[in-house]
Amino acid sequence: MAEAEAVQLKEEGNRHFQLQDYKAATKSYSQALKLTKDKALLATLYRNRAACGLKTESYVQAASDASRAIDINSSDIKALYRRCQALEHLGKLDQAFKDVQRCATLEPRNQNFQETLRRLNTSIQEKLHVQFSTDSRVQKMFEILLDENSEADKLEKAANNLIVLGREEAGAERIFQNNGMALLLQLMDTKRPELVLAAVRTLSGMCSGHRARATVILHGVRIDRICSLMAVENEEMSLAVCNLLQAIIDSLSGEDKREHRGKEEALVLDSKKDLKQITSHLLDMLVSKKVSGQGRDQALNLLNKNVPRKNLSIHDNSRTIYVVDNGLRKILKVVGQVPDLPSCLPLTDNTRMLASILINKLYDDLRCDPERDHFRKICEEYITGKFDPQDMDKNVIAIQTVSGILQGPFDLGNQLLGLKGVMEMMVALCGSEREADQLVAVEALIHASTKLSRATFIITNGVSLLKEIYKTTKNEKIKIRTLVGLCKLGSAGGTDYGLRQFAEGSTEKLAKQCRKWLCNASIDTRTRRWAVEGLAYLTLDADVKDDFVQDIPALQAMFELAKTSDKTILYSVATTLVNCTNSYDVQEVIPELVQLAKFSKQHVPEQHPKDKKDFVDMRVKRLLKAGVISALACMVKADSAILTDQTKELLARVFLALCDNPKDRGTIVAQGGGKALIPLALEGTNVGKVKAAHALAKIAAVSNPDIAFPGERVYEVVRPLVRLLDTERDGLQNYEALLGLTNLSGRSDKLRQKIFKEKALPDIENYMFENHDQLRQAATECMCNMVVNKEVQERFLADGNDRLKLMVLLCGEDDDKVQNAAAGALAMLTAAHKKLCLKMTQVTTQWLEILQRLCLHDQLSVQHRGLVIAYNLLVASAELAKKLVESELLEILTVVGKQEPDEKKAAVIQTARECLIKCMDYGFIKPAS
């Protein structure tokens, strides 16, 4: 019984294979293999499953199955040839050559085997040539690099060549095989920065996407040495070593997504120990005085990128738990650093913010309340442990730590503010004589007053204190910070015109002072950043934002600050721009609820007169004129954890507001806005990705894609646009995404193929059924471009669907644009496949009436497309041509073809005459004498 069932399953698999359903065929063969012990049948099943593997590009499986068939019958010629094909695709040319050589011996007259033999022989010779030349090149490069007397230009060239070679799989393998590791370590021992840099970059290339090599490199160079190299002051060196460590982490954690087989997999079965060791060393770097600020930033960047889960649906957060238990106190120490104290670690402008972001990410990555309580207790113990009435420095560090946590997980920061003595200590430090204490206290007050309830408490208790400090201090740094504190408290009512905290005109005065400091180049960058922070709050007021965008020097000063190495400014600049462009979410006001609120004497939010559309449009024009796009493009490129998903969302909102007017989109493209939007549409919050995709759709709809998205970038635009076709998106987003895809699909077949692969076709077809005229028109125009693609044509050829029927019926619509697009699609489809000409006459009884209407259409483009369809049907078959000639269509063609010559109608008349000539060829009509 089992044997009979196995034979039946084999036949079933064969049928699936003939229908090109290779997955179903593989399943049938696999089931049959479990039921039989007959050697001949086993060989056939393995051989057939190998054929399926070749078709689905599962070459490892194909080679394995073919080998099992050969083990049963060493002269199985089909199995030998299939293994040869699989091995060739896997790059094992010498083994593939042996198999096809055996095939050619068994069947010497088989031309296919002879051709494969010749091709593989040529490929092997080329590979050997490259290999020998690569070996000699590698040897020569190391000789130049290790020779102390080498000329500088030769040295530079050899170093660059080695880096390039390390990035190629074949080159990396040759370096590795030719004792390259030892030679690269010698280069690192020279202590010459340019040679060490070349060695580090070569190692990065060699371990990218290769677990075995990454493991050998990690153990060969040693993690302590890698970290000490990253700790240096040299920014270029620190970044290069950070990239090396990231490449090692990616390879060890499986981020390289490569398929590993055989010996290589056996070498590195478990890399958890190595990953834990890397994390441990990075945490130690955070609190070491020997580490430069730059090195500390890179360590924080690596922890930010690799410790928290990228997807919260993954259950395992053990990396985060390990870092909380073994490194949270170290991270808190970095957050609590006060630059003016002698005990301060080396820092950059970004270090504390990176540490705050890491705390935020770790806290968000916790799965349950007990984990969060444990996290909070560590923070509480650390802060309360710092309070010391005898040592003011420790108190300052404690408040600085709270301030840093408030910039991370805000609810945790709020709980810490409730600790006994924290708020009192802030107020006490504000009154301290030491300027460093005042600086920390004012910053902490600013971060503490983010929520309206907290701000109200500080307004009653702290405003007079801040005003007093502002009046008495002569230190510009403290003055600016106290001003920002006042700005923040002044904006606590948000955009609500009726909820102003301060008297009329106060916020404008504060903003004017902020703009003055912003433009003062003699003040250090870190201090001027606080002026932007102040404007981020004050620009919620419409009068302030209107004044700000008219102050071109202040705008340009802010844009220049956004381009500096201090990335802590990114969020403030993005917030200010969101406020200026009104691209924040506005709650819809329902008139009935407003009346109800007034009746019950509740507060009703009011809109400022300068927040109306014409004022917003004017502000957008001024921002574009001041060069906002180049600043945004620079901000998007920031390779730092400080560019958080929230900041990306703000940037996407700004871009969308700037793209609103079609006339401005050319300027945005010219200044690099199109390229800058792509990463925002691919990474970030869901809201941010949708906003960026919508902005991309607006640009793609009206711009030349070759200019807006040069090179390979244009293919990255497709996926965000396809996502906008989701029915959860609003009608405008659907419409503009369709326009963008229409423009892209008209550029090249490669782009049409990309759109097809992103599974956009079902959505486009769905919108062709839409009741909304513009959506239906946009979808039909998009499909008109897509039907040029062969795979799209196959969907129309397939049986059991109404795609062609829909296209024919759309040709009969009253909307000229829909008719034009549908007729264009039908003309191309009927020209490509004669089968579709016949199918067109069967899908609906109205086809002839619709065709006649097209051929008589007032609009010349529609009429021309109708006549092309008629010509395609005439050419398709004599029987179909006869049916057309017997209808009124012959009369229509005669009338159109006999018209007087007219330049505008030339194409129409010519096509009609070609139709008549075809009828004459069939002998259905005769020329008039």
Short mmCIF file of C-alpha atoms in Angstrom, two decimals, residues 534-893:
data_model
loop_
_atom_site.label_atom_id
_atom_site.label_comp_id
_atom_site.label_asym_id
_atom_site.label_seq_id
_atom_site.Cartn_x
_atom_site.Cartn_y
_atom_site.Cartn_z
CA GLY A 534 13.97 78.34 23.57
CA LEU A 535 12.58 79.00 20.10
CA ALA A 536 11.37 75.38 19.93
CA TYR A 537 8.97 76.27 22.75
CA LEU A 538 8.18 79.86 21.84
CA THR A 539 7.37 79.16 18.17
CA LEU A 540 4.14 77.51 19.35
CA ASP A 541 3.03 81.15 19.47
CA ALA A 542 2.01 82.30 15.97
CA ASP A 543 3.35 85.86 16.45
CA VAL A 544 6.77 84.45 17.40
CA LYS A 545 7.01 82.07 14.43
CA ASP A 546 5.91 84.79 12.02
CA ASP A 547 8.61 87.14 13.31
CA PHE A 548 11.21 84.34 13.28
CA VAL A 549 10.78 83.37 9.62
CA GLN A 550 11.13 87.02 8.63
CA ASP A 551 14.49 87.16 10.43
CA ILE A 552 16.64 85.55 7.67
CA PRO A 553 19.99 85.86 9.56
CA ALA A 554 18.47 84.05 12.57
CA LEU A 555 17.04 81.30 10.32
CA GLN A 556 20.36 80.81 8.56
CA ALA A 557 22.24 80.79 11.88
CA MET A 558 19.92 77.98 13.06
CA PHE A 559 20.49 76.04 9.81
CA GLU A 560 24.27 76.38 10.19
CA LEU A 561 24.05 75.08 13.78
CA ALA A 562 22.05 72.09 12.49
CA LYS A 563 24.98 71.18 10.22
CA THR A 564 27.61 71.19 13.02
CA SER A 565 29.00 68.12 14.83
CA ASP A 566 26.76 68.90 17.86
CA LYS A 567 23.82 66.60 17.09
CA THR A 568 21.94 67.39 20.34
CA ILE A 569 20.42 70.34 18.48
CA LEU A 570 18.57 68.13 15.94
CA TYR A 571 15.37 67.71 17.95
CA SER A 572 15.10 71.42 18.80
CA VAL A 573 15.61 72.51 15.17
CA ALA A 574 13.11 69.90 13.94
CA THR A 575 10.53 71.02 16.56
CA THR A 576 11.00 74.69 15.65
CA LEU A 577 10.47 73.89 11.94
CA VAL A 578 7.37 71.79 12.71
CA ASN A 579 5.95 74.77 14.63
CA CYS A 580 6.81 77.25 11.85
CA THR A 581 5.18 75.07 9.16
CA ASN A 582 2.19 74.10 11.40
CA SER A 583 2.86 70.45 10.51
CA TYR A 584 1.88 69.17 13.98
CA ASP A 585 -1.39 67.24 14.39
CA VAL A 586 -4.37 69.54 14.90
CA GLN A 587 -7.49 68.22 16.56
CA GLU A 588 -10.58 68.67 14.43
CA VAL A 589 -12.97 71.20 15.98
CA ILE A 590 -16.61 70.04 15.86
CA PRO A 591 -18.94 73.11 16.02
CA GLU A 592 -21.60 71.27 18.09
CA LEU A 593 -19.01 70.37 20.76
CA VAL A 594 -17.74 73.97 20.83
CA GLN A 595 -21.29 75.21 21.52
CA LEU A 596 -21.68 72.56 24.23
CA ALA A 597 -18.34 73.55 25.84
CA LYS A 598 -19.32 77.24 25.85
CA PHE A 599 -22.68 76.41 27.36
CA SER A 600 -21.04 74.39 30.15
CA LYS A 601 -18.43 77.19 30.60
CA GLN A 602 -15.50 74.92 29.62
CA HIS A 603 -12.36 76.29 27.96
CA VAL A 604 -12.48 76.16 24.14
CA PRO A 605 -9.11 76.11 22.26
CA GLU A 606 -8.71 79.17 20.03
CA GLN A 607 -6.76 79.43 16.76
CA HIS A 608 -4.41 82.39 16.36
CA PRO A 609 -5.22 84.50 13.26
CA LYS A 610 -1.61 83.95 12.03
CA ASP A 611 -2.07 80.17 12.07
CA LYS A 612 -4.38 80.35 9.05
CA LYS A 613 -3.33 78.79 5.73
CA ASP A 614 -2.18 81.92 3.88
CA PHE A 615 0.21 82.81 6.74
CA VAL A 616 1.54 79.21 6.85
CA ASP A 617 2.12 79.27 3.04
CA MET A 618 4.07 82.52 3.36
CA ARG A 619 6.25 81.02 6.12
CA VAL A 620 6.99 77.95 3.97
CA LYS A 621 8.11 80.22 1.08
CA ARG A 622 10.49 82.10 3.40
CA LEU A 623 11.95 78.89 4.86
CA LEU A 624 12.66 77.53 1.37
CA LYS A 625 14.26 80.81 0.35
CA ALA A 626 16.49 80.74 3.45
CA GLY A 627 17.85 77.26 2.51
CA VAL A 628 15.90 74.95 4.83
CA ILE A 629 16.26 71.93 2.47
CA SER A 630 20.07 71.75 2.67
CA ALA A 631 19.82 71.90 6.49
CA LEU A 632 17.20 69.11 6.54
CA ALA A 633 19.29 66.96 4.15
CA CYS A 634 22.30 67.38 6.46
CA MET A 635 20.22 66.49 9.54
CA VAL A 636 18.89 63.30 7.92
CA LYS A 637 22.48 62.12 7.23
CA ALA A 638 23.45 62.29 10.94
CA ASP A 639 24.93 58.86 11.71
CA SER A 640 24.13 58.98 15.40
CA ALA A 641 21.63 57.50 17.86
CA ILE A 642 20.62 61.12 18.62
CA LEU A 643 18.69 61.09 15.32
CA THR A 644 15.85 59.20 17.03
CA ASP A 645 12.71 57.89 15.34
CA GLN A 646 10.79 60.79 16.92
CA THR A 647 13.18 63.33 15.37
CA LYS A 648 12.84 61.56 12.00
CA GLU A 649 9.06 61.87 12.29
CA LEU A 650 9.37 65.62 12.90
CA LEU A 651 11.65 65.99 9.84
CA ALA A 652 9.15 64.01 7.74
CA ARG A 653 6.33 66.33 8.87
CA VAL A 654 8.38 69.38 7.84
CA PHE A 655 9.18 67.88 4.42
CA LEU A 656 5.50 67.10 3.81
CA ALA A 657 4.51 70.68 4.67
CA LEU A 658 7.24 72.06 2.36
CA CYS A 659 6.06 69.81 -0.53
CA ASP A 660 2.45 70.96 -0.30
CA ASN A 661 2.66 73.48 -3.14
CA PRO A 662 3.57 71.80 -6.49
CA LYS A 663 5.46 74.96 -7.54
CA ASP A 664 7.94 74.51 -4.66
CA ARG A 665 8.77 70.86 -5.43
CA GLY A 666 11.34 71.74 -8.12
CA THR A 667 13.30 73.79 -5.57
CA ILE A 668 13.12 70.92 -3.06
CA VAL A 669 14.44 68.43 -5.66
CA ALA A 670 17.20 70.81 -6.80
CA GLN A 671 18.48 71.12 -3.21
CA GLY A 672 18.55 67.33 -2.60
CA GLY A 673 15.19 66.96 -0.82
CA GLY A 674 14.15 63.90 -2.85
CA LYS A 675 17.23 61.88 -1.81
CA ALA A 676 16.92 63.00 1.83
CA LEU A 677 13.32 61.78 2.08
CA ILE A 678 14.07 58.15 1.14
CA PRO A 679 15.66 57.08 4.51
CA LEU A 680 12.83 58.84 6.39
CA ALA A 681 10.25 56.80 4.44
CA LEU A 682 12.05 53.52 5.18
CA GLU A 683 12.94 53.91 8.89
CA GLY A 684 11.29 55.51 11.92
CA THR A 685 7.85 55.66 13.49
CA ASN A 686 4.83 54.49 11.45
CA VAL A 687 3.48 58.06 11.33
CA GLY A 688 6.87 59.40 10.23
CA LYS A 689 7.24 56.78 7.47
CA VAL A 690 3.75 57.56 6.12
CA LYS A 691 4.39 61.34 6.15
CA ALA A 692 7.75 60.90 4.37
CA ALA A 693 6.20 58.49 1.84
CA HIS A 694 3.44 61.05 1.15
CA ALA A 695 6.07 63.76 0.56
CA LEU A 696 7.92 61.35 -1.77
CA ALA A 697 4.65 60.69 -3.65
CA LYS A 698 4.13 64.44 -4.13
CA ILE A 699 7.65 64.80 -5.58
CA ALA A 700 7.47 61.59 -7.68
CA ALA A 701 4.14 62.70 -9.18
CA VAL A 702 5.49 65.89 -10.79
CA SER A 703 9.29 65.47 -11.08
CA ASN A 704 11.58 63.67 -13.48
CA PRO A 705 12.57 60.59 -11.40
CA ASP A 706 16.07 60.54 -12.96
CA ILE A 707 16.73 64.00 -11.48
CA ALA A 708 14.76 63.70 -8.21
CA PHE A 709 16.15 60.24 -7.32
CA PRO A 710 19.37 59.71 -9.33
CA GLY A 711 20.95 56.28 -9.88
CA GLU A 712 19.74 53.25 -7.92
CA ARG A 713 17.89 55.42 -5.38
CA VAL A 714 14.80 55.50 -7.59
CA TYR A 715 14.15 51.79 -6.84
CA GLU A 716 14.04 52.57 -3.09
CA VAL A 717 11.15 54.99 -3.70
CA VAL A 718 8.81 52.26 -4.94
CA ARG A 719 8.16 50.45 -1.63
CA PRO A 720 7.09 53.56 0.37
CA LEU A 721 4.71 54.56 -2.45
CA VAL A 722 3.21 51.05 -2.63
CA ARG A 723 2.60 51.15 1.16
CA LEU A 724 0.58 54.34 0.66
CA LEU A 725 -1.91 52.36 -1.45
CA ASP A 726 -3.09 50.63 1.75
CA THR A 727 -6.81 51.19 2.35
CA GLU A 728 -5.97 52.48 5.86
CA ARG A 729 -4.35 55.55 4.26
CA ASP A 730 -6.56 58.50 3.28
CA GLY A 731 -7.80 59.19 -0.26
CA LEU A 732 -5.29 61.97 -0.97
CA GLN A 733 -2.36 59.70 0.00
CA ASN A 734 -3.76 56.89 -2.22
CA TYR A 735 -4.23 59.32 -5.12
CA GLU A 736 -0.79 60.92 -4.95
CA ALA A 737 0.89 57.51 -4.52
CA LEU A 738 -0.85 56.35 -7.72
CA LEU A 739 0.35 59.49 -9.55
CA GLY A 740 3.91 58.85 -8.34
CA LEU A 741 3.81 55.20 -9.41
CA THR A 742 2.38 56.22 -12.81
CA ASN A 743 5.34 58.54 -13.35
CA LEU A 744 7.86 55.90 -12.22
CA SER A 745 6.27 53.09 -14.27
CA GLY A 746 6.62 55.23 -17.39
CA ARG A 747 10.43 55.41 -17.00
CA SER A 748 11.70 51.84 -17.53
CA ASP A 749 10.73 48.19 -17.46
CA LYS A 750 13.10 47.64 -14.53
CA LEU A 751 10.97 50.04 -12.49
CA ARG A 752 7.78 48.36 -13.67
CA GLN A 753 9.29 45.05 -12.57
CA LYS A 754 10.10 46.52 -9.13
CA ILE A 755 6.51 47.80 -8.75
CA PHE A 756 5.22 44.35 -9.73
CA LYS A 757 7.54 42.60 -7.24
CA GLU A 758 6.36 44.90 -4.43
CA LYS A 759 2.86 43.42 -5.06
CA ALA A 760 1.29 46.75 -6.04
CA LEU A 761 -0.87 45.27 -8.84
CA PRO A 762 -3.79 44.04 -6.64
CA ASP A 763 -4.03 47.50 -5.00
CA ILE A 764 -3.90 49.33 -8.35
CA GLU A 765 -6.64 47.01 -9.70
CA ASN A 766 -8.67 47.61 -6.54
CA TYR A 767 -8.64 51.41 -7.12
CA MET A 768 -9.78 50.87 -10.74
CA PHE A 769 -13.14 49.76 -9.21
CA GLU A 770 -13.26 52.87 -6.98
CA ASN A 771 -16.32 55.13 -7.13
CA HIS A 772 -14.11 58.20 -6.65
CA ASP A 773 -13.45 59.57 -10.17
CA GLN A 774 -9.91 60.84 -9.55
CA LEU A 775 -8.75 57.63 -7.82
CA ARG A 776 -10.20 55.49 -10.61
CA GLN A 777 -8.55 57.72 -13.23
CA ALA A 778 -5.12 57.65 -11.48
CA ALA A 779 -5.24 53.84 -11.06
CA THR A 780 -6.21 53.31 -14.73
CA GLU A 781 -3.38 55.60 -15.91
CA CYS A 782 -0.94 53.67 -13.73
CA MET A 783 -2.16 50.35 -15.15
CA CYS A 784 -1.83 51.80 -18.69
CA ASN A 785 1.93 52.16 -18.03
CA MET A 786 2.22 48.83 -16.22
CA VAL A 787 0.75 46.66 -19.02
CA VAL A 788 3.97 47.07 -21.02
CA ASN A 789 5.53 44.61 -18.54
CA LYS A 790 5.34 40.93 -19.58
CA GLU A 791 4.43 39.65 -16.12
CA VAL A 792 1.52 42.10 -15.94
CA GLN A 793 0.38 40.92 -19.39
CA GLU A 794 0.40 37.33 -18.09
CA ARG A 795 -2.12 38.35 -15.40
CA PHE A 796 -4.49 39.49 -18.18
CA LEU A 797 -3.86 36.25 -20.14
CA ALA A 798 -4.65 34.03 -17.13
CA ASP A 799 -8.07 32.39 -17.03
CA GLY A 800 -10.67 32.92 -14.33
CA ASN A 801 -10.40 36.71 -13.82
CA ASP A 802 -12.21 39.85 -15.02
CA ARG A 803 -9.18 42.08 -15.57
CA LEU A 804 -9.68 42.39 -19.33
CA LYS A 805 -13.44 42.84 -18.91
CA LEU A 806 -12.84 45.75 -16.51
CA MET A 807 -10.45 47.37 -18.97
CA VAL A 808 -12.99 47.07 -21.83
CA LEU A 809 -15.80 48.49 -19.68
CA LEU A 810 -13.60 51.39 -18.53
CA CYS A 811 -13.17 52.27 -22.22
CA GLY A 812 -16.92 52.90 -22.21
CA GLU A 813 -16.83 55.34 -19.24
CA ASP A 814 -17.91 58.98 -19.68
CA ASP A 815 -14.68 60.30 -18.13
CA ASP A 816 -12.32 61.16 -21.04
CA LYS A 817 -9.16 60.62 -18.96
CA VAL A 818 -10.28 57.17 -17.78
CA GLN A 819 -11.25 56.27 -21.36
CA ASN A 820 -7.90 57.49 -22.68
CA ALA A 821 -5.89 55.44 -20.14
CA ALA A 822 -8.03 52.29 -20.50
CA ALA A 823 -7.92 52.49 -24.33
CA GLY A 824 -4.13 52.91 -24.17
CA ALA A 825 -3.79 49.82 -21.96
CA LEU A 826 -6.12 47.82 -24.23
CA ALA A 827 -4.22 48.92 -27.36
CA MET A 828 -0.91 47.68 -25.88
CA LEU A 829 -2.39 44.41 -24.59
CA THR A 830 -4.06 43.53 -27.90
CA ALA A 831 -0.86 44.42 -29.78
CA ALA A 832 1.20 42.13 -27.53
CA HIS A 833 -1.03 39.03 -27.56
CA LYS A 834 -3.43 37.78 -30.25
CA LYS A 835 -5.09 35.62 -27.59
CA LEU A 836 -6.24 38.80 -25.82
CA CYS A 837 -7.85 40.06 -29.05
CA LEU A 838 -10.09 37.00 -29.09
CA LYS A 839 -10.63 37.14 -25.31
CA MET A 840 -11.73 40.80 -25.57
CA THR A 841 -14.70 39.80 -27.77
CA GLN A 842 -15.79 37.19 -25.20
CA VAL A 843 -15.63 39.11 -21.92
CA THR A 844 -18.66 41.35 -22.57
CA THR A 845 -21.40 41.65 -25.19
CA GLN A 846 -20.85 45.44 -25.27
CA TRP A 847 -17.30 45.20 -26.66
CA LEU A 848 -18.23 46.17 -30.25
CA GLU A 849 -20.37 49.13 -29.21
CA ILE A 850 -17.55 50.39 -26.91
CA LEU A 851 -14.97 49.98 -29.72
CA GLN A 852 -17.16 51.93 -32.17
CA ARG A 853 -17.58 54.73 -29.59
CA LEU A 854 -13.79 54.91 -29.17
CA CYS A 855 -13.26 55.11 -32.96
CA LEU A 856 -15.71 58.04 -33.18
CA HIS A 857 -14.46 59.87 -30.06
CA ASP A 858 -14.15 63.70 -30.13
CA GLN A 859 -10.75 63.55 -28.41
CA LEU A 860 -8.09 62.59 -30.97
CA SER A 861 -5.87 60.65 -28.52
CA VAL A 862 -8.81 58.42 -27.47
CA GLN A 863 -9.91 58.00 -31.11
CA HIS A 864 -6.37 57.03 -32.17
CA ARG A 865 -6.14 54.39 -29.41
CA GLY A 866 -9.54 53.00 -30.43
CA LEU A 867 -8.39 52.66 -34.04
CA VAL A 868 -5.17 50.90 -32.91
CA ILE A 869 -7.33 48.37 -30.98
CA ALA A 870 -9.44 47.86 -34.14
CA TYR A 871 -6.26 47.29 -36.20
CA ASN A 872 -4.94 44.75 -33.62
CA LEU A 873 -8.24 42.82 -33.80
CA LEU A 874 -8.14 42.83 -37.62
CA VAL A 875 -4.59 41.48 -37.63
CA ALA A 876 -5.34 38.81 -34.97
CA SER A 877 -7.51 36.54 -37.17
CA ALA A 878 -9.52 36.55 -40.39
CA GLU A 879 -12.61 35.32 -38.54
CA LEU A 880 -12.48 38.25 -36.12
CA ALA A 881 -11.78 40.66 -38.99
CA LYS A 882 -14.88 39.37 -40.82
CA LYS A 883 -17.02 40.02 -37.72
CA LEU A 884 -15.74 43.62 -37.59
CA VAL A 885 -16.26 44.22 -41.33
CA GLU A 886 -19.86 43.00 -41.09
CA SER A 887 -20.56 45.59 -38.37
CA GLU A 888 -20.86 49.38 -38.56
CA LEU A 889 -17.13 49.64 -37.80
CA LEU A 890 -16.31 49.37 -41.54
CA GLU A 891 -18.37 52.48 -42.22
CA ILE A 892 -16.63 54.32 -39.36
CA LEU A 893 -13.17 53.33 -40.68
#
